[in-house]
PDB file of C-alpha atoms in Angstrom:
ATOM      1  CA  UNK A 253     151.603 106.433 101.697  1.00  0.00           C
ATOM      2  CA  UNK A 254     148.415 105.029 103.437  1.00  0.00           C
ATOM      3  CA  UNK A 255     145.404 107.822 103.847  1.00  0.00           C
ATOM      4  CA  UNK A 256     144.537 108.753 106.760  1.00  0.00           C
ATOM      5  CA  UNK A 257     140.782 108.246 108.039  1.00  0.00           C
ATOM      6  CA  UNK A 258     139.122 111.341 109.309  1.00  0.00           C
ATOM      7  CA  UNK A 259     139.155 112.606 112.436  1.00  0.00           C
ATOM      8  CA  UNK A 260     135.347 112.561 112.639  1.00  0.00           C
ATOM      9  CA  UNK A 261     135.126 108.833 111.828  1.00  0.00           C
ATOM     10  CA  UNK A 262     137.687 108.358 114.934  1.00  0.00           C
ATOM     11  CA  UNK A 263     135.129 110.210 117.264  1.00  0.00           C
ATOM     12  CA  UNK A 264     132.349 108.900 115.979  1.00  0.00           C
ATOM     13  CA  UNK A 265     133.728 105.186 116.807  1.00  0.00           C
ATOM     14  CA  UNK A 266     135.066 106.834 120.570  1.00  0.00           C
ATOM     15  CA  UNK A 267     130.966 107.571 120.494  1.00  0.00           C
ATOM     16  CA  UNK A 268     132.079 111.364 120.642  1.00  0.00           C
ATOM     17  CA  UNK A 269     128.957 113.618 120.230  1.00  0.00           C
ATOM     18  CA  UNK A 270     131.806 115.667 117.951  1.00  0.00           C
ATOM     19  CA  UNK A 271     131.710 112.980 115.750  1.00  0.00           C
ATOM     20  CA  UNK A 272     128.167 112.027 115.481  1.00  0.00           C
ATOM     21  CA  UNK A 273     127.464 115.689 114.462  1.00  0.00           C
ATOM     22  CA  UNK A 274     130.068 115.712 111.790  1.00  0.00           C
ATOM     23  CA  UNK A 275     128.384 112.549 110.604  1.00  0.00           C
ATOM     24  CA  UNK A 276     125.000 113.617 110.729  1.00  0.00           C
ATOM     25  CA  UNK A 277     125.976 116.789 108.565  1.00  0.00           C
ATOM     26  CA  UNK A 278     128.245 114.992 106.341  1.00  0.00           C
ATOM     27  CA  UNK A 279     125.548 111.961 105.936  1.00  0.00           C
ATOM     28  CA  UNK A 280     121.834 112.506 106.845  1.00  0.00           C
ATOM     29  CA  UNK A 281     121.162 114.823 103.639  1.00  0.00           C
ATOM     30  CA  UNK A 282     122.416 112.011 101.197  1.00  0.00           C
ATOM     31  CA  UNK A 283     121.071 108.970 103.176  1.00  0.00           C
ATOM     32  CA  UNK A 284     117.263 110.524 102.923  1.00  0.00           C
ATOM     33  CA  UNK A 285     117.784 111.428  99.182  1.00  0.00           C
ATOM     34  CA  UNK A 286     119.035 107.563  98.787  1.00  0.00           C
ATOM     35  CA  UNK A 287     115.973 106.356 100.936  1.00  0.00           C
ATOM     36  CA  UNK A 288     113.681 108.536  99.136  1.00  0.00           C
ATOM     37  CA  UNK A 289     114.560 106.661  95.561  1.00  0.00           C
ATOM     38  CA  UNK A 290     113.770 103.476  97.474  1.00  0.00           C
ATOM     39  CA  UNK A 291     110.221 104.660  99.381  1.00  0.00           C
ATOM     40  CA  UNK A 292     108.840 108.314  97.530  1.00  0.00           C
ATOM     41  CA  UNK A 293     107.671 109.620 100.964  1.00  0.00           C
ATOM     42  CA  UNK A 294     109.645 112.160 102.567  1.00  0.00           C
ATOM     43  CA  UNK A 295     108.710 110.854 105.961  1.00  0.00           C
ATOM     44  CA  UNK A 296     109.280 107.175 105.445  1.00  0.00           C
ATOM     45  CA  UNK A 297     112.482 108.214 104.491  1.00  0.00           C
ATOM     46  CA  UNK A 298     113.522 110.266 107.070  1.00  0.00           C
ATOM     47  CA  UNK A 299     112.210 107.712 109.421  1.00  0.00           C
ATOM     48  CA  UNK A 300     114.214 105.062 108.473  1.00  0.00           C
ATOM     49  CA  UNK A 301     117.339 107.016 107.729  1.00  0.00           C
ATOM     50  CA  UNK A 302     116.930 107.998 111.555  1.00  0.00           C
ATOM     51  CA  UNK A 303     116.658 104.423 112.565  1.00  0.00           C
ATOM     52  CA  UNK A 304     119.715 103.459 110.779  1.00  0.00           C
ATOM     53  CA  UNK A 305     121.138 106.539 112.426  1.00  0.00           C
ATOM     54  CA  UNK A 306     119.517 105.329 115.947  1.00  0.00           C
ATOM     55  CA  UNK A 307     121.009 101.957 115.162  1.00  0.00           C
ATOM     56  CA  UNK A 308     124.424 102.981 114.776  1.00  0.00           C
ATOM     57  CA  UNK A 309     124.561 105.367 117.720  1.00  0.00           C
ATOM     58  CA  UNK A 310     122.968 102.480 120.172  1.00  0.00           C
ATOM     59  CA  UNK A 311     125.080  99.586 118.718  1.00  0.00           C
ATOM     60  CA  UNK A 312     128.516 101.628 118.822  1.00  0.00           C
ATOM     61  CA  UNK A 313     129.159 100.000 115.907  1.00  0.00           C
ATOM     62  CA  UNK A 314     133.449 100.782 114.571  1.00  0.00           C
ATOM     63  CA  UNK A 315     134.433 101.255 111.543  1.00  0.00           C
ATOM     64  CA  UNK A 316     137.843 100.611 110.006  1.00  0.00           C
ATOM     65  CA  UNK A 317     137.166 103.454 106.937  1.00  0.00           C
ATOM     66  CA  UNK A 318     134.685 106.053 105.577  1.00  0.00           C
ATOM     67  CA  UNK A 319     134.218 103.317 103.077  1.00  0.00           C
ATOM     68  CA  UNK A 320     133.306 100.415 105.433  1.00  0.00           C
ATOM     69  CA  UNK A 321     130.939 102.900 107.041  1.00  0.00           C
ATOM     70  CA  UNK A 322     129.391 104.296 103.397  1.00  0.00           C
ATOM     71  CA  UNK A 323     128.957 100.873 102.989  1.00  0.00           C
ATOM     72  CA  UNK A 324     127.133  99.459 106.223  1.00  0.00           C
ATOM     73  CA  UNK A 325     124.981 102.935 105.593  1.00  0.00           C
ATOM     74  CA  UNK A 326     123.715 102.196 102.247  1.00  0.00           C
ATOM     75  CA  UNK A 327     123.099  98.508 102.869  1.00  0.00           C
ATOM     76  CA  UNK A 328     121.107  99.340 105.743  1.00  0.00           C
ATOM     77  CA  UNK A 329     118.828 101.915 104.571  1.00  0.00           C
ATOM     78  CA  UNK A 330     118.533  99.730 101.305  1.00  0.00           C
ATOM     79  CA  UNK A 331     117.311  96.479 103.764  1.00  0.00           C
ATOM     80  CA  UNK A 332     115.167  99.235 105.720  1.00  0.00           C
ATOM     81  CA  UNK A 333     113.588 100.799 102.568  1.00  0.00           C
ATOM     82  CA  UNK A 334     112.758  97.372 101.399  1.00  0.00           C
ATOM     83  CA  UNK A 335     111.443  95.936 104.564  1.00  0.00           C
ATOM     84  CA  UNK A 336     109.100  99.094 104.362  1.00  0.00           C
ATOM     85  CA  UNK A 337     107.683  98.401 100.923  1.00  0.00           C
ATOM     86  CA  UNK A 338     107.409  94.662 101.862  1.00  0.00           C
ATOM     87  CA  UNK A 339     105.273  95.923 105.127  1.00  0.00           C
ATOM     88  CA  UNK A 340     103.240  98.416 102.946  1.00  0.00           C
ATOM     89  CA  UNK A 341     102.225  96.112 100.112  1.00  0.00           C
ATOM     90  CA  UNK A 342     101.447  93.324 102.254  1.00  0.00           C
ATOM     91  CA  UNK A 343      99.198  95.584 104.663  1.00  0.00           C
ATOM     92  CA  UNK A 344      97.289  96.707 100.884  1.00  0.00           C
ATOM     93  CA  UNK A 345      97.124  93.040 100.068  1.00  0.00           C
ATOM     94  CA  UNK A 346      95.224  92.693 103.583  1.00  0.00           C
ATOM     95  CA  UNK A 347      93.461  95.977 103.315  1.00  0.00           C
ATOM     96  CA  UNK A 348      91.927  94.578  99.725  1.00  0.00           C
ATOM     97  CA  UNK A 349      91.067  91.204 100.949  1.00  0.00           C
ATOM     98  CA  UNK A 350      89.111  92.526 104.082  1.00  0.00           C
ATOM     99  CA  UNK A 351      87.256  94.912 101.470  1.00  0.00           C
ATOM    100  CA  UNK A 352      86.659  92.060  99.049  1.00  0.00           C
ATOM    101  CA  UNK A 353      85.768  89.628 101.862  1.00  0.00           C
ATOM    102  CA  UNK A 354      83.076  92.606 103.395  1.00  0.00           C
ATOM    103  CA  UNK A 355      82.032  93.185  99.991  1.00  0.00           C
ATOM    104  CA  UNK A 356      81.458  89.800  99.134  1.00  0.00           C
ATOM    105  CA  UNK A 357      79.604  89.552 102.755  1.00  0.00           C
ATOM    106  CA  UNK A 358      77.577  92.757 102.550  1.00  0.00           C
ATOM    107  CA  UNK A 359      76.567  91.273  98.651  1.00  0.00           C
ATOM    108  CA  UNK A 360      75.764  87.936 100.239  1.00  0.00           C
ATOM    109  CA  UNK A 361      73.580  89.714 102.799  1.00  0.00           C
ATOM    110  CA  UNK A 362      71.774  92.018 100.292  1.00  0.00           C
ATOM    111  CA  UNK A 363      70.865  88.386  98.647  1.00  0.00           C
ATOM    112  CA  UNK A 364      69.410  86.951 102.154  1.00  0.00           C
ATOM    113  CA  UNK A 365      67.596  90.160 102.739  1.00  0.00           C
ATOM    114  CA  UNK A 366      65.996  90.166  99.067  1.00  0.00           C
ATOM    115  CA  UNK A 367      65.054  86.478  99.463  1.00  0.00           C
ATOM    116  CA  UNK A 368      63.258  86.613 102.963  1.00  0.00           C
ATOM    117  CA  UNK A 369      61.518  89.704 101.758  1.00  0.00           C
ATOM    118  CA  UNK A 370      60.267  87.694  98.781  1.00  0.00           C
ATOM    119  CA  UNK A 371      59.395  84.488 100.661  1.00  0.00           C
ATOM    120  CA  UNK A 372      58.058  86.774 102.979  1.00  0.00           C
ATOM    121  CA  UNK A 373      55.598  89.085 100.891  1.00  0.00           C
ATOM    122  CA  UNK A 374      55.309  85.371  98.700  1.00  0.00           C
ATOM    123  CA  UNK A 375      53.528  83.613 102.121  1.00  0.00           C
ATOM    124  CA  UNK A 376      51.797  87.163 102.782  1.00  0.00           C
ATOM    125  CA  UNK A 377      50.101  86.614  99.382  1.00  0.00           C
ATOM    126  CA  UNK A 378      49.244  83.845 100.115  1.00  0.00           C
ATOM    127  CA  UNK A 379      46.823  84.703 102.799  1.00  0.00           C
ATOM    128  CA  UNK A 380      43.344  85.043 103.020  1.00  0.00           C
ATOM    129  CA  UNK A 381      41.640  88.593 102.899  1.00  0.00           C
ATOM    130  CA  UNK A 382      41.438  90.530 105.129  1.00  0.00           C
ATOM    131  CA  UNK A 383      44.661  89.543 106.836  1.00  0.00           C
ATOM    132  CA  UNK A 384      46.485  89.855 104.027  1.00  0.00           C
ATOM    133  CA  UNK A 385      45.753  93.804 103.412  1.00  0.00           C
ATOM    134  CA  UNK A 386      46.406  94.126 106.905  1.00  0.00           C
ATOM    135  CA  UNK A 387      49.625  92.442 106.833  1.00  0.00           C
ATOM    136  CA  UNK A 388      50.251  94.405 102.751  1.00  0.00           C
ATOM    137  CA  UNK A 389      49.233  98.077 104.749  1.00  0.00           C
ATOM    138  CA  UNK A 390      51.388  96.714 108.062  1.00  0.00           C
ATOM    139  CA  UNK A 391      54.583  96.062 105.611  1.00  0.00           C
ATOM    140  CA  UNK A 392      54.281  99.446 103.895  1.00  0.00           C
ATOM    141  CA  UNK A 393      54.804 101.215 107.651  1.00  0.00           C
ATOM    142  CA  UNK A 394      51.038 101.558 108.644  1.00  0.00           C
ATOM    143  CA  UNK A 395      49.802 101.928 112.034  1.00  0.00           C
ATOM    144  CA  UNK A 396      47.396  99.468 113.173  1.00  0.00           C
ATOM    145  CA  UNK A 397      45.279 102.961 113.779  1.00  0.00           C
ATOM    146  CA  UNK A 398      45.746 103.575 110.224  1.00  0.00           C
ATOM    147  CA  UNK A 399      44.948 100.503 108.503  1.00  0.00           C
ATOM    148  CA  UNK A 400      41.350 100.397 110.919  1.00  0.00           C
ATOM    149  CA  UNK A 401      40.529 103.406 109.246  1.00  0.00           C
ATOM    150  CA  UNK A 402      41.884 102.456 105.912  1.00  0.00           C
ATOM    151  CA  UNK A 403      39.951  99.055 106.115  1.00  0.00           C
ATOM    152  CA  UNK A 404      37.008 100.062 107.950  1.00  0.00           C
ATOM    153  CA  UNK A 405      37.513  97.850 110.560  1.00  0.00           C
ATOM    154  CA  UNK A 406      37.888  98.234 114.142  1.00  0.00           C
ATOM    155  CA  UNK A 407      41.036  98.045 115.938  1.00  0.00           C
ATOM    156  CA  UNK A 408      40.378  95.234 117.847  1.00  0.00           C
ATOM    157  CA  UNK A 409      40.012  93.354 114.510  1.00  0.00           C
ATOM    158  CA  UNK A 410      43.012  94.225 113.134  1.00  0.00           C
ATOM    159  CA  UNK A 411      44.933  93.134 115.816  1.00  0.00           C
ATOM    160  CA  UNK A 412      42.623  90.092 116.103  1.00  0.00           C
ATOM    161  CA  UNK A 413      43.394  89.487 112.096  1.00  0.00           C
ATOM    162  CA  UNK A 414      47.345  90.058 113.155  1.00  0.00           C
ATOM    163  CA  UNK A 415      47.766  88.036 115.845  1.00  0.00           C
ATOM    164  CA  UNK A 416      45.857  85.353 112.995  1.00  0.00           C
ATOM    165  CA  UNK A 417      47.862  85.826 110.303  1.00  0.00           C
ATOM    166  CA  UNK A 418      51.284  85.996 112.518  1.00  0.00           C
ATOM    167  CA  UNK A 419      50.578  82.396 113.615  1.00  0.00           C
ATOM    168  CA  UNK A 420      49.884  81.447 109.943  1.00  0.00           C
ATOM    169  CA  UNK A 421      53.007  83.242 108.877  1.00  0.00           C
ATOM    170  CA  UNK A 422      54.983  81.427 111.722  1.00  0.00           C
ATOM    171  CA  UNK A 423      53.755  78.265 110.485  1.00  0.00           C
ATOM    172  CA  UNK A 424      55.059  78.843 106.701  1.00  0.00           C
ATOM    173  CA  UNK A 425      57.981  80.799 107.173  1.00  0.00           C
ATOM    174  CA  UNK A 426      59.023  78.141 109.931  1.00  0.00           C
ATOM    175  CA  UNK A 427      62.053  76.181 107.969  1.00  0.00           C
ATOM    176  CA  UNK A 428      63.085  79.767 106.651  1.00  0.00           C
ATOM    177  CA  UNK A 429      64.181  80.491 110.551  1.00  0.00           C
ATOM    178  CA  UNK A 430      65.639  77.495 110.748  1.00  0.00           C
ATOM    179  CA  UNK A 431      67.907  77.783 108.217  1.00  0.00           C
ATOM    180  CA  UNK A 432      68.766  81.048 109.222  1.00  0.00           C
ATOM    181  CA  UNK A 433      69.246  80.098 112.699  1.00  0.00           C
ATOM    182  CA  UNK A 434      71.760  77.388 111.532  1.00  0.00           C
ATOM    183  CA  UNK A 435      73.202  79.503 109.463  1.00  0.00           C
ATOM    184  CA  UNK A 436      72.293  77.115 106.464  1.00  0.00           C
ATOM    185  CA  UNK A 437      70.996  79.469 104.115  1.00  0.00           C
ATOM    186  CA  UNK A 438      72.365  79.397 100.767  1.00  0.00           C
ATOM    187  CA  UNK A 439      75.135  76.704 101.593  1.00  0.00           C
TER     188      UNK A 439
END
């Protein structure tokens, strides 16, 4: 004697709301439980046991037996569990390569910065007094007010002194711009 298939499963293909709520009483519980073994968050799981649950309503999909249905269930929360993992470890392998690639660029700019400051305070050095303590006092966040006073010097003459010195440093630092202008530095 052949068993019969529920009365629920019958609806559920008719696309009876009767149906769908036996199924969602008889089913939802398990399917997230399943999911869950697949994802370990509770609402990834119940997402995508509610999109497998969307899916079947929309596609009115018929089933022949509880089994055929169990079946079709399973294998499509499985596919949607996996498809999730897939998403989620390729989004961490894209989250890690933007941090290495910004760490690697925020390294690589801590190296320009350090090596203009040197060539910098190198070619500041390398001028003659007393531009150079003005330029020393300027780079340490002194006022040209300041530095007058500190030098004894009027305030004409330091700006005299840094409009001097700027042209001189123009002069030397002048292929250091260009490189960075090209965006040649350290290639």
């Amino acid at each position: 004697m052949e068993q019969q298939e529920p009365k629920w499963l019958q609806q559920l293909c008719r696309g009876e709301e009767e149906g769908y709520r036996v199924f969602f009483e008889e089913y939802y519980q398990v399917l997230g439980v399943f999911a869950m073994k697949y994802v370990k968050e509770k609402e990834a799981a119940e997402d995508i046991v509610q999109d497998v649950i969307l899916e079947l309503y929309s596609r009115r999909l018929r089933f022949d037996s509880v089994l055929a249905l169990k079946s079709w269930l399973f294998t499509s929360v499985k596919n949607k569990c996996v498809n999730h993992i897939r998403h989620l470890r390729s989004r961490e392998r894209y989250l890690r390569d933007i941090g290495a690639r910004e760490e690697g660029e925020f390294f690589l700019d801590r190296i320009i910065e350090e090596e203009i400051y040197f060539l910098l305070k190198k070619a500041v050095c390398g001028l003659a007094d007393p531009v150079r303590r003005i330029y020393e006092l300027s780079l340490k966040g002194h006022s040209n007010e300041e530095i007058a006073v500190l030098l004894d010097l009027t305030l004409d003459s330091v700006k005299s002194y840094k409009k001097r010195g700027k042209q001189i440093l123009r002069e030397r630092l002048k292929g250091l711009m260009g490189m960075l202008s090209v965006g040649t530095f350290f290639v």
